[in-house]
Coordinates of C-alpha atoms and ligand atoms in Angstrom, one line a residue:
M9 CA 0.0 0.0 0.0
N10 CA 1.4 3.4 -0.8
N11 CA 1.7 6.1 1.9
A12 CA -0.4 8.6 0.0
R13 CA -3.5 6.7 1.0
I14 CA -2.5 6.3 4.6
I15 CA -1.7 9.9 5.3
P16 CA -5.1 11.4 4.5
I17 CA -7.1 9.0 6.6
A18 CA -4.6 9.1 9.4
R19 CA -5.4 12.8 9.5
M20 CA -9.1 12.1 9.5
V21 CA -8.7 10.1 12.7
R22 CA -10.1 12.2 15.6
T23 CA -7.9 13.1 18.4
T24 CA -10.8 14.4 20.5
L25 CA -14.5 13.7 20.6
P26 CA -16.4 15.4 17.7
P27 CA -17.6 19.0 18.2
G28 CA -20.5 19.2 20.6
R29 CA -19.9 15.7 21.8
D30 CA -17.6 16.5 24.7
L31 CA -18.6 15.5 28.1
A32 CA -21.3 17.9 29.4
A33 CA -20.8 19.4 32.8
P34 CA -22.4 17.1 35.3
P35 CA -25.5 18.3 37.2
E36 CA -24.8 19.5 40.7
G37 CA -24.7 16.7 43.3
E38 CA -23.9 14.0 40.7
L39 CA -21.1 11.6 41.5
V40 CA -18.0 12.7 39.6
D41 CA -14.3 11.7 40.0
R42 CA -11.3 14.0 40.4
R43 CA -11.3 14.7 36.7
G44 CA -15.0 15.5 36.4
R45 CA -16.0 12.2 34.9
R46 CA -19.3 10.5 35.8
V47 CA -19.8 6.8 36.3
R48 CA -21.9 5.4 33.5
D49 CA -20.7 1.9 32.6
L50 CA -20.3 -1.0 35.0
R51 CA -18.4 -4.1 33.7
I52 CA -19.0 -7.2 35.7
S53 CA -16.7 -10.1 35.4
V54 CA -18.5 -13.3 36.3
T55 CA -15.6 -15.8 35.9
D56 CA -11.9 -15.7 35.5
R57 CA -11.9 -19.0 33.5
C58 CA -12.0 -19.4 29.8
N59 CA -12.1 -22.2 27.3
F60 CA -9.8 -20.3 24.9
R61 CA -6.2 -19.4 25.4
C62 CA -5.9 -16.3 23.2
V63 CA -2.2 -15.6 22.8
Y64 CA -2.6 -11.9 23.8
C65 CA -4.8 -12.6 26.8
M66 CA -4.3 -16.0 28.4
P67 CA -1.1 -17.5 26.9
K68 CA -1.0 -21.3 27.5
E69 CA 2.4 -21.2 29.1
V70 CA 1.0 -19.1 32.0
F71 CA -2.6 -20.3 32.1
D72 CA -1.7 -24.0 32.2
D73 CA -3.1 -26.9 34.2
D74 CA -1.4 -25.6 37.3
Y75 CA -2.8 -22.1 37.1
A76 CA -4.7 -21.2 40.3
F77 CA -8.1 -19.9 39.1
L78 CA -10.4 -18.6 41.8
P79 CA -12.1 -21.2 44.0
R80 CA -15.9 -21.1 43.7
K81 CA -16.6 -19.7 47.1
Q82 CA -14.5 -16.6 46.4
L83 CA -16.7 -15.6 43.5
L84 CA -19.4 -13.1 44.1
S85 CA -22.8 -14.9 44.1
F86 CA -25.5 -13.6 41.8
E87 CA -27.3 -12.1 44.8
E88 CA -24.2 -10.2 45.7
I89 CA -23.6 -9.0 42.1
V90 CA -27.2 -7.8 41.8
R91 CA -27.0 -5.9 45.1
V92 CA -23.9 -4.0 44.0
A93 CA -25.3 -3.4 40.5
K94 CA -28.5 -1.8 42.0
I95 CA -26.4 0.6 44.0
F96 CA -24.4 1.5 40.9
V97 CA -27.6 2.1 38.9
D98 CA -28.8 4.4 41.7
Q99 CA -25.5 6.3 41.4
G100 CA -25.9 6.9 37.6
V101 CA -24.8 3.7 35.8
E102 CA -26.8 3.3 32.5
K103 CA -25.1 0.3 31.0
I104 CA -24.0 -3.0 32.4
R105 CA -21.6 -5.3 30.5
I106 CA -21.2 -8.9 31.6
T107 CA -17.7 -10.2 30.8
G108 CA -15.0 -12.5 32.1
G109 CA -13.0 -14.8 31.4
E110 CA -15.6 -16.4 29.2
P111 CA -18.9 -15.3 30.8
L112 CA -21.0 -18.1 29.2
L113 CA -19.0 -20.6 31.2
R114 CA -20.6 -19.3 34.4
R115 CA -23.4 -21.7 35.2
H116 CA -27.0 -20.4 35.1
L117 CA -25.9 -17.0 33.8
E118 CA -29.4 -16.4 32.5
N119 CA -30.6 -16.2 36.1
L120 CA -28.2 -13.3 36.7
I121 CA -29.2 -11.6 33.5
E122 CA -32.9 -12.0 34.4
Q123 CA -32.3 -10.1 37.6
L124 CA -30.1 -7.4 36.2
A125 CA -32.6 -6.9 33.3
R126 CA -35.2 -5.6 35.9
L127 CA -33.0 -2.6 36.4
P128 CA -33.5 0.4 34.2
V129 CA -30.2 -0.1 32.3
E130 CA -29.0 -1.6 29.1
I131 CA -27.5 -5.1 29.6
T132 CA -24.9 -6.3 27.2
L133 CA -22.4 -9.2 27.2
T134 CA -19.0 -9.8 25.7
T135 CA -18.2 -13.4 24.7
N136 CA -15.8 -15.4 22.6
G137 CA -18.9 -16.8 20.9
S138 CA -18.0 -20.5 21.4
L139 CA -21.2 -21.3 23.3
L140 CA -23.4 -18.6 21.8
A141 CA -25.3 -20.7 19.2
K142 CA -26.5 -22.9 22.1
K143 CA -27.3 -20.1 24.5
A144 CA -28.5 -17.1 22.4
Q145 CA -32.2 -17.8 22.8
A146 CA -32.0 -18.3 26.6
L147 CA -29.9 -15.1 27.0
K148 CA -32.5 -13.1 24.9
D149 CA -35.4 -14.6 26.9
A150 CA -33.6 -13.6 30.1
G151 CA -33.6 -9.9 29.0
L152 CA -30.1 -9.5 27.5
D153 CA -30.2 -6.5 25.1
R154 CA -27.1 -7.0 22.9
V155 CA -24.0 -9.0 22.5
T156 CA -20.4 -8.3 21.5
V157 CA -18.5 -11.3 20.0
S158 CA -14.8 -11.4 19.9
L159 CA -13.4 -12.7 16.6
D160 CA -9.8 -12.4 15.7
G161 CA -9.7 -13.8 12.2
M162 CA -11.8 -15.2 9.3
D163 CA -9.2 -17.7 8.3
D164 CA -9.5 -20.9 10.3
V165 CA -5.8 -21.4 10.6
V166 CA -5.2 -17.9 11.9
F167 CA -8.2 -18.0 14.2
K168 CA -7.0 -21.3 15.7
R169 CA -3.6 -19.8 16.1
M170 CA -5.1 -16.9 18.0
N171 CA -7.4 -18.9 20.3
D172 CA -4.7 -21.6 20.7
V173 CA -7.3 -24.3 21.5
D174 CA -8.0 -25.4 17.9
F175 CA -11.5 -23.8 18.1
P176 CA -13.0 -23.5 14.5
V177 CA -14.1 -20.1 13.2
G178 CA -17.3 -21.6 11.8
D179 CA -18.7 -22.3 15.3
V180 CA -18.2 -18.6 16.3
L181 CA -19.9 -17.5 13.0
A182 CA -22.8 -19.8 13.9
G183 CA -23.0 -18.1 17.3
I184 CA -23.1 -14.7 15.7
A185 CA -25.9 -15.8 13.4
A186 CA -27.9 -17.2 16.3
A187 CA -27.5 -14.0 18.3
A188 CA -28.7 -11.9 15.4
A189 CA -31.6 -14.3 14.7
V190 CA -33.0 -14.0 18.2
G191 CA -32.7 -10.2 18.2
L192 CA -29.5 -9.6 20.2
A193 CA -28.7 -6.9 17.7
P194 CA -26.9 -5.1 16.3
V195 CA -24.2 -7.7 17.0
K196 CA -20.8 -6.1 17.5
I197 CA -17.8 -8.1 16.5
N198 CA -14.5 -7.2 18.2
C199 CA -11.2 -8.1 16.7
A200 CA -8.0 -7.5 18.7
V201 CA -5.3 -6.8 16.2
K202 CA -1.7 -7.9 16.9
R203 CA 0.7 -6.8 14.2
G204 CA 2.4 -9.7 12.5
T205 CA 0.0 -12.3 14.0
N206 CA -3.5 -11.5 12.7
D207 CA -3.4 -8.1 11.0
D208 CA -3.7 -10.0 7.6
Q209 CA -7.3 -10.7 8.8
I210 CA -8.4 -7.1 8.8
L211 CA -9.6 -7.0 5.2
P212 CA -11.1 -10.5 5.2
L213 CA -13.1 -9.6 8.3
A214 CA -14.2 -6.3 6.7
R215 CA -15.2 -8.0 3.5
H216 CA -17.2 -10.7 5.4
F217 CA -19.2 -8.3 7.6
R218 CA -20.0 -5.6 5.1
H219 CA -23.7 -5.5 4.5
S220 CA -24.3 -8.0 7.3
G221 CA -25.9 -5.5 9.7
H222 CA -23.2 -6.4 12.3
I223 CA -20.7 -3.8 13.5
L224 CA -17.1 -4.8 13.2
R225 CA -14.6 -3.1 15.5
F226 CA -10.9 -3.4 15.6
I227 CA -9.1 -3.0 19.0
E228 CA -5.5 -2.0 19.3
Y229 CA -3.5 -4.6 21.2
M230 CA -3.0 -3.4 24.8
D231 CA -0.5 -3.8 27.5
V232 CA -3.0 -5.3 29.9
G233 CA -1.9 -8.0 32.4
S234 CA 1.6 -9.4 33.0
S235 CA 1.6 -12.5 30.8
N236 CA 1.2 -11.5 27.2
G237 CA 4.7 -10.1 26.7
W238 CA 3.2 -6.9 25.1
R239 CA 5.5 -4.8 22.9
M240 CA 4.7 -1.5 21.4
D241 CA 5.9 -2.6 17.9
E242 CA 3.1 -5.3 17.9
V243 CA 0.5 -2.6 18.1
L244 CA -1.0 -1.8 14.8
P245 CA -2.3 1.8 15.1
S246 CA -6.0 2.2 14.2
A247 CA -5.1 4.9 11.7
E248 CA -3.3 2.2 9.8
I249 CA -6.2 -0.3 10.2
L250 CA -8.6 2.4 8.8
A251 CA -6.2 3.2 5.9
R252 CA -6.0 -0.5 4.9
I253 CA -9.8 -0.7 4.8
H254 CA -10.2 2.7 3.2
A255 CA -8.0 1.7 0.3
E256 CA -10.4 -1.1 -0.6
F257 CA -13.7 0.3 0.7
P258 CA -13.7 4.1 1.1
L259 CA -14.8 5.2 4.6
E260 CA -16.3 8.3 6.2
A261 CA -16.4 9.3 9.9
I262 CA -19.7 9.3 11.8
D263 CA -20.6 10.9 15.1
A264 CA -20.4 9.1 18.4
N265 CA -23.6 7.7 19.6
Y266 CA -23.1 9.3 23.0
P267 CA -20.4 11.3 24.8
G268 CA -17.5 9.1 25.9
E269 CA -18.1 6.2 23.4
V270 CA -15.0 4.2 23.3
A271 CA -15.2 3.2 19.6
E272 CA -14.7 5.7 16.9
R273 CA -17.3 5.2 14.3
W274 CA -16.9 5.0 10.5
R275 CA -19.1 3.8 7.7
Y276 CA -18.6 2.6 4.2
R277 CA -19.3 5.3 1.7
D278 CA -21.2 2.9 -0.5
G279 CA -23.7 2.0 2.2
G280 CA -22.0 -1.3 3.3
G281 CA -22.5 -0.5 7.0
E282 CA -20.6 0.7 10.0
I283 CA -17.2 -0.2 11.4
G284 CA -15.3 1.1 14.4
V285 CA -11.9 1.3 15.9
I286 CA -10.9 1.4 19.5
S287 CA -7.6 3.2 19.7
S288 CA -6.7 2.3 23.3
V289 CA -3.0 2.8 22.8
T290 CA -2.5 5.4 20.1
Q291 CA -5.4 7.8 21.0
A292 CA -6.2 7.5 24.7
F293 CA -9.8 8.3 25.7
C294 CA -9.2 8.6 29.4
S295 CA -10.7 12.1 29.6
S296 CA -14.1 10.6 28.8
C297 CA -13.7 7.3 30.6
T298 CA -16.9 6.6 32.5
R299 CA -16.2 2.9 33.2
I300 CA -15.8 0.9 36.4
R301 CA -15.1 -2.8 36.7
L302 CA -16.2 -5.3 39.3
S303 CA -14.0 -8.4 39.3
T304 CA -15.1 -11.9 39.7
E305 CA -14.3 -11.9 43.4
G306 CA -15.8 -8.5 44.1
Q307 CA -12.9 -6.1 43.8
L308 CA -13.7 -2.8 42.3
Y309 CA -11.2 -1.4 39.7
T310 CA -11.5 2.1 38.5
C311 CA -9.1 1.5 35.6
L312 CA -8.2 -1.4 33.3
F313 CA -4.6 -0.8 34.3
A314 CA -5.2 -0.2 38.0
Q315 CA -2.7 -2.0 40.2
S316 CA -5.2 -2.9 42.9
G317 CA -8.9 -3.0 43.6
H318 CA -11.2 -2.0 46.4
D319 CA -12.6 -4.9 48.3
L320 CA -16.4 -4.8 48.1
R321 CA -16.8 -8.5 48.8
A322 CA -15.4 -8.0 52.3
L323 CA -18.0 -5.4 53.0
L324 CA -20.8 -7.5 51.5
R325 CA -19.8 -10.5 53.6
Q326 CA -19.3 -8.5 56.8
G327 CA -23.0 -7.6 56.5
A328 CA -22.7 -4.0 55.4
G329 CA -26.0 -2.3 54.6
D330 CA -26.8 -0.7 51.3
E331 CA -26.0 2.8 52.6
A332 CA -22.5 1.7 53.7
L333 CA -22.0 0.1 50.3
R334 CA -23.2 3.2 48.5
R335 CA -20.8 5.4 50.6
E336 CA -17.9 3.2 49.8
I337 CA -18.7 3.1 46.0
A338 CA -19.1 6.8 46.0
A339 CA -15.8 7.4 47.8
V340 CA -13.9 5.1 45.4
W341 CA -15.3 6.9 42.4
R342 CA -14.8 10.4 43.8
D343 CA -11.2 9.6 44.5
R344 CA -10.5 8.3 41.0
D345 CA -7.8 10.0 39.1
D346 CA -6.8 7.3 36.6
R347 CA -5.6 8.1 33.1
Y348 CA -3.1 5.4 32.4
S349 CA -3.4 5.3 28.6
E350 CA -3.0 9.1 28.4
I351 CA 0.3 9.0 30.2
R352 CA 1.6 5.7 28.9
T353 CA 4.8 5.9 27.0
A354 CA 7.4 3.2 26.3
A355 CA 9.2 4.4 29.4
T356 CA 6.2 4.4 31.6
V357 CA 4.7 1.0 30.7
M358 CA 4.1 -0.5 34.1
P359 CA 6.3 -3.3 35.3
A360 CA 4.6 -6.5 34.3
A361 CA 4.3 -8.0 37.7
K362 CA 2.0 -5.2 39.0
K363 CA -0.8 -5.5 36.5
V364 CA -4.1 -7.3 36.8
E365 CA -5.0 -9.8 34.0
M366 CA -7.6 -9.0 31.4
S367 CA -9.2 -12.4 31.9
Y368 CA -9.7 -11.6 35.6
I369 CA -10.9 -8.1 35.4
G370 CA -12.9 -8.4 32.1
G371 CA -12.4 -6.3 29.0
Ligands
SAM2 N1 -13.9 -14.0 26.8 C1 -14.7 -12.9 26.3 C2 -14.3 -12.5 24.9 O1 -13.2 -12.8 24.5 O2 -15.0 -11.7 24.3 C3 -14.8 -11.7 27.3 C4 -13.6 -11.3 28.0 S1 -12.2 -10.7 27.0 C5 -11.0 -10.4 28.2 C6 -12.9 -9.2 26.4 C7 -12.2 -8.5 25.3 O3 -10.9 -8.2 25.6 C8 -12.0 -9.4 24.0 O4 -12.6 -8.8 22.9 C9 -10.5 -9.5 23.8 O5 -10.2 -9.5 22.5 C10 -10.0 -8.3 24.5 N2 -8.7 -8.3 24.9 C11 -8.1 -9.2 25.8 N3 -6.8 -9.0 25.9 C12 -6.5 -7.9 25.2 C13 -5.3 -7.1 24.9 N4 -4.2 -7.4 25.5 N5 -5.4 -6.1 24.0 C14 -6.6 -5.8 23.5 N6 -7.8 -6.4 23.7 C15 -7.7 -7.5 24.5
SF4_3 FE1 -10.7 -16.0 26.8 FE2 -11.7 -13.7 26.0 FE3 -9.2 -13.8 27.0 FE4 -9.7 -15.0 24.6 S1 -9.9 -12.8 25.1 S2 -8.6 -15.9 26.3 S3 -11.7 -15.7 24.9 S4 -11.1 -14.2 28.1
SF4_4 FE1 -10.3 4.5 31.5 FE2 -8.0 3.6 32.6 FE3 -8.6 3.0 30.0 FE4 -7.9 5.5 30.7 S1 -6.6 3.7 30.8 S2 -9.6 4.8 29.3 S3 -8.8 5.7 32.7 S4 -9.7 2.3 31.9

């Protein structure tokens, strides 16, 4: 590809939210952190286990037969999760995402979704899609609104190399089709791009999902956790991802759906649908970060790169009342000052041993 095509689209990539889309000043009395950000999205990890061993997330050499996953009694129960979620919703959370590990491995997950769906929030789930064909209908019936499926390649050989458990791409595609058929739509497809490993899959994925009604998004490979051996030169900047697609299918930018949306939205000029890029490394979006994460064992993390959490499970199991929990959650959010991706440089990348794993905290 010649550079002449890369440069114009690289310039089109936004470095800030589009005009009029910046975070509005919060109403007085609303819960804001030290950088004026509101809490809007709660991500709940329901298991630290997974049936895949994606090379960038749970490399086999680390997550092997001897790896100490959390014992069952350390996991938050559904009752505990729902209690915490309700308090978050009272504090302004509008969207709950269920994640993991692989969330569909958690037994009776539909029961949790059914209870969460009674709250006035959108409920979504991120999954590797391996069990989706079987579970899509039950998830929909339980009240799940939408689903995001991770898919790191179209080619079976590359996909199997990425998941490292020989899982065929056809079964994930069947899961995506099942989700769309039961109305868990629009289905979002997330591809984490690792330069030199699966970046040759960008165009095949784009070709496959054009005109499908699904929204394909590419995520820059991040330095989460301490086991994936992350290197900056394995990050393919989203400007380059866009340039590659743009060279075959011309693109144009579209506005964010809401302030603080993580994915930058684009559409094919010929009406082939929408795609997105999540530039977690090259264009940090910390200034509009409204996310908080509840780990499988009830630790609250205010940043994907936080070095430690806040122990809500201890409070829950000591018999704390809702008001005490509310005060703790509010105090954690008010004290939040995180902006890891904004200040990350090759020199500041955190020492590996200090970071929490993506499969533990959820994406
Ligand atoms: N197992 C589910 C799945 O794969 O969708 C949910 C959990 S997984 C941790 C959530 C998302 O994080 C996936 O889309 C995955 O590709 C992404 N992810 C994991 N490690 C990553 C990394 N180092 N950089 C970028 N994305 C990553
Ligand atoms: Fe499992 Fe998701 Fe991590 Fe892959 S990205 S190993 S599917 S938790
Ligand atoms: Fe939010 Fe932390 Fe990611 Fe910045 S680095 S966007 S503060 S989770």
